[in-house]
Amino acid sequence: MASASLQFFAFILALFGVFGDITATLLPNWKVNADVGSNIITAITQMQGLWMDCTWYSTGMFSCTLKYSVLSLPIYIQAARTTMVLSCILSAFGICITTVGMKCTKLGGDTDSKSHACFAGGVCFILAGIFGLVPTSWYTREIISNFLDQTVPESSKHEPGGAVYTGFISAGFLLTAGVIFCTSCFKKQQGAWIYPPKQHHFPSTEQESNTGYNLKDYV
């Protein structure tokens, strides 16, 4: 019962991780630059994401430009696009697989099949968390190194946006859920290896009866 509750808790964490992963991939505020300007009327906020760049003016105007050319993008943005999409796909597969493998569901067949499915879903979550953690870390490193560079003008410096923090938190949720799923299945299999089922040997009644008849023949 405790293991089933733990798996359900890990499944909730994985759901939050999947939704956060998709949200972080689509949000345009991976890095943000606020330029106040000479007065409040000219204040603008520039946001750059994986798929589009957006500008928000203090007057309420909001405009976005899609990044159509892939080859013109920096290598860390190209890598972030690829790994974040893979993270979303793997986490979605993990949700489907663990739904079949969890103990609180009636899908997946016998206990061994559910245990294998649960372990496979946990591996998907771990890989999704790694694929989500790598681009956010790399993107943050590029932002910080650019911000600390003295040769870069102040207008071109940015700070990490909300999408980066969402990606970090989602990766943590996915990694935690994957470890819980894999550990619960591993403990169960390990217990089966350490304590194998005892085999009871019962004497054959038919053999005893035959022996009795043979003894009577010699009396």
C-alpha positions as a printed NumPy array, in Angstrom:
array([[  0.   ,   0.   ,   0.   ],
       [  2.85 ,   2.356,   0.859],
       [  4.577,   1.559,  -2.43 ],
       [  1.386,   2.289,  -4.376],
       [  0.99 ,   5.63 ,  -2.609],
       [  4.611,   6.49 ,  -3.359],
       [  4.118,   5.661,  -7.021],
       [  1.017,   7.842,  -7.144],
       [  2.981,  10.718,  -5.604],
       [  5.731,  10.22 ,  -8.203],
       [  3.092,  10.218, -10.945],
       [  1.76 ,  13.592,  -9.74 ],
       [  5.313,  14.97 ,  -9.759],
       [  5.772,  13.645, -13.284],
       [  2.568,  15.353, -14.43 ],
       [  3.799,  18.681, -13.071],
       [  7.146,  18.025, -14.762],
       [  5.531,  17.308, -18.144],
       [  3.338,  20.411, -18.052],
       [  6.253,  22.563, -16.904],
       [  8.514,  21.091, -19.579],
       [  6.045,  21.898, -22.355],
       [  5.427,  25.372, -20.938],
       [  9.138,  26.158, -20.693],
       [  9.683,  24.994, -24.272],
       [  6.987,  27.286, -25.657],
       [  7.501,  30.384, -23.508],
       [  9.359,  33.309, -25.161],
       [ 11.046,  34.59 , -21.991],
       [ 14.179,  32.465, -21.732],
       [ 16.156,  35.683, -21.359],
       [ 14.835,  39.15 , -20.605],
       [ 16.208,  42.653, -21.029],
       [ 14.414,  45.642, -19.515],
       [ 15.316,  49.027, -21.014],
       [ 13.65 ,  51.892, -19.147],
       [ 14.895,  54.574, -21.504],
       [ 14.619,  58.303, -20.917],
       [ 11.023,  58.179, -19.616],
       [  8.294,  55.72 , -18.77 ],
       [  6.681,  56.071, -22.192],
       [  9.7  ,  54.639, -24.011],
       [ 10.229,  51.767, -21.56 ],
       [ 10.352,  48.384, -23.289],
       [ 10.962,  44.768, -22.242],
       [ 12.701,  42.506, -24.72 ],
       [ 12.271,  38.748, -24.35 ],
       [ 14.001,  36.005, -26.305],
       [ 12.92 ,  32.389, -26.42 ],
       [ 13.683,  29.242, -28.358],
       [ 11.127,  29.886, -31.08 ],
       [ 10.394,  33.621, -31.037],
       [ 11.558,  37.026, -29.795],
       [  8.983,  39.315, -28.21 ],
       [  8.948,  42.994, -27.269],
       [  6.577,  44.513, -24.757],
       [  6.133,  48.282, -24.584],
       [  4.911,  50.191, -21.566],
       [  2.022,  51.544, -23.633],
       [  0.554,  48.035, -23.829],
       [  1.818,  47.124, -27.308],
       [  3.165,  43.594, -27.682],
       [  4.883,  42.171, -30.769],
       [  6.642,  38.888, -31.492],
       [  8.897,  37.688, -34.295],
       [  9.342,  34.009, -35.083],
       [ 12.807,  32.553, -35.608],
       [ 12.438,  30.906, -38.984],
       [ 16.092,  30.305, -39.808],
       [ 17.574,  27.46 , -37.781],
       [ 21.135,  27.685, -39.099],
       [ 21.444,  31.349, -38.181],
       [ 20.776,  30.623, -34.508],
       [ 23.585,  30.106, -31.974],
       [ 24.546,  26.525, -31.25 ],
       [ 23.196,  26.58 , -27.697],
       [ 19.732,  27.612, -28.913],
       [ 19.723,  24.855, -31.542],
       [ 20.752,  22.327, -28.901],
       [ 18.136,  23.664, -26.48 ],
       [ 15.406,  23.258, -29.095],
       [ 16.343,  19.65 , -29.8  ],
       [ 16.806,  18.525, -26.218],
       [ 13.668,  20.233, -24.919],
       [ 11.538,  18.599, -27.617],
       [ 13.083,  15.219, -26.783],
       [ 12.394,  15.86 , -23.105],
       [  8.723,  16.565, -23.827],
       [  8.393,  13.399, -25.94 ],
       [ 10.118,  11.145, -23.395],
       [  8.122,  12.536, -20.498],
       [  4.869,  11.968, -22.417],
       [  5.925,   8.361, -23.106],
       [  6.769,   7.981, -19.414],
       [  3.266,   9.123, -18.427],
       [  1.668,   6.563, -20.73 ],
       [  3.92 ,   3.7  , -19.613],
       [  3.676,   4.35 , -15.881],
       [ -0.109,   4.59 , -16.134],
       [ -0.037,   0.938, -17.182],
       [  2.628,  -0.098, -14.678],
       [  1.402,   1.541, -11.468],
       [  0.002,  -0.713,  -8.75 ],
       [ -3.13 ,   1.403,  -8.311],
       [ -4.266,   0.697, -11.886],
       [ -5.778,  -2.485, -13.293],
       [ -3.871,  -2.338, -16.564],
       [ -0.716,  -4.083, -17.685],
       [ -1.421,  -7.733, -16.873],
       [  0.391,  -9.599, -14.1  ],
       [  2.663,  -8.182, -11.402],
       [  5.921,  -8.786, -13.284],
       [  4.674,  -7.031, -16.409],
       [  3.504,  -4.028, -14.391],
       [  6.852,  -3.891, -12.605],
       [  8.763,  -3.859, -15.898],
       [  6.467,  -1.187, -17.328],
       [  6.895,   0.919, -14.203],
       [ 10.674,   0.641, -14.449],
       [ 10.629,   1.586, -18.15 ],
       [  8.503,   4.637, -17.369],
       [ 10.93 ,   5.677, -14.644],
       [ 13.829,   5.466, -17.091],
       [ 11.891,   7.699, -19.513],
       [ 11.377,  10.268, -16.762],
       [ 15.069,  10.246, -15.834],
       [ 16.129,  10.723, -19.445],
       [ 13.537,  13.477, -19.885],
       [ 14.852,  15.232, -16.78 ],
       [ 18.426,  15.048, -18.051],
       [ 17.407,  16.34 , -21.481],
       [ 15.571,  19.206, -19.785],
       [ 18.378,  20.039, -17.359],
       [ 21.182,  20.233, -19.933],
       [ 19.731,  23.028, -22.153],
       [ 18.578,  25.153, -19.224],
       [ 22.02 ,  24.946, -17.618],
       [ 23.791,  25.698, -20.888],
       [ 21.421,  28.595, -21.659],
       [ 21.918,  30.055, -18.178],
       [ 25.681,  29.797, -18.535],
       [ 25.577,  31.728, -21.819],
       [ 23.413,  34.45 , -20.264],
       [ 25.685,  34.862, -17.249],
       [ 28.903,  34.859, -19.273],
       [ 27.437,  37.46 , -21.654],
       [ 26.248,  39.577, -18.719],
       [ 29.678,  39.556, -17.063],
       [ 31.518,  40.373, -20.294],
       [ 32.753,  43.973, -20.088],
       [ 32.942,  44.329, -23.869],
       [ 29.192,  43.756, -24.293],
       [ 27.112,  46.967, -24.079],
       [ 24.487,  47.242, -21.371],
       [ 21.658,  47.295, -23.886],
       [ 22.675,  43.832, -25.149],
       [ 22.887,  42.183, -21.736],
       [ 20.088,  39.926, -20.545],
       [ 19.001,  38.088, -17.443],
       [ 17.444,  34.606, -17.089],
       [ 13.712,  34.669, -17.629],
       [ 10.851,  32.695, -16.165],
       [ 11.112,  29.916, -18.749],
       [ 14.588,  28.987, -17.523],
       [ 13.407,  28.642, -13.927],
       [ 10.38 ,  26.668, -15.088],
       [ 12.697,  24.328, -16.986],
       [ 14.899,  23.781, -13.928],
       [ 11.932,  22.981, -11.678],
       [ 10.34 ,  20.677, -14.263],
       [ 13.602,  18.774, -14.718],
       [ 13.825,  18.3  , -10.954],
       [ 10.268,  16.948, -10.826],
       [ 10.953,  14.502, -13.66 ],
       [ 14.211,  13.269, -12.149],
       [ 12.595,  12.755,  -8.755],
       [  9.641,  10.882, -10.253],
       [ 11.922,   8.671, -12.335],
       [ 14.105,   7.752,  -9.365],
       [ 11.048,   6.88 ,  -7.257],
       [  9.573,   4.643,  -9.955],
       [ 12.852,   2.847, -10.658],
       [ 13.689,   2.426,  -6.967],
       [ 10.309,   0.969,  -6.064],
       [ 10.573,  -1.655,  -8.805],
       [ 14.217,  -2.406,  -8.005],
       [ 13.493,  -3.014,  -4.314],
       [ 10.767,  -5.445,  -5.196],
       [ 12.97 ,  -7.439,  -7.564],
       [ 15.867,  -7.389,  -5.116],
       [ 13.662,  -8.834,  -2.387],
       [ 12.658, -11.644,  -4.72 ],
       [ 16.313, -12.461,  -5.398],
       [ 17.348, -12.435,  -1.734],
       [ 14.361, -14.388,  -0.48 ],
       [ 13.484, -16.952,  -3.172],
       [ 10.226, -18.827,  -2.722],
       [ 10.597, -21.983,  -0.684],
       [  9.853, -25.234,  -2.395],
       [  8.033, -27.829,  -0.284],
       [  8.716, -31.468,  -1.115],
       [  5.891, -33.81 ,  -0.144],
       [  6.448, -37.594,  -0.208],
       [  4.497, -39.45 ,  -2.783],
       [  1.564, -41.272,  -1.218],
       [  1.385, -43.552,  -4.202],
       [  4.965, -44.719,  -3.635],
       [  4.249, -45.452,   0.044],
       [  1.177, -47.457,  -0.814],
       [  3.087, -49.512,  -3.366],
       [  5.797, -50.199,  -0.816],
       [  3.18 , -51.401,   1.664],
       [  1.738, -53.86 ,  -0.782],
       [  5.185, -55.234,  -1.6  ],
       [  5.91 , -55.859,   2.068],
       [  2.63 , -57.753,   2.505],
       [  3.516, -60.084,  -0.333],
       [  6.592, -61.284,   1.54 ],
       [  4.775, -61.95 ,   4.829]])
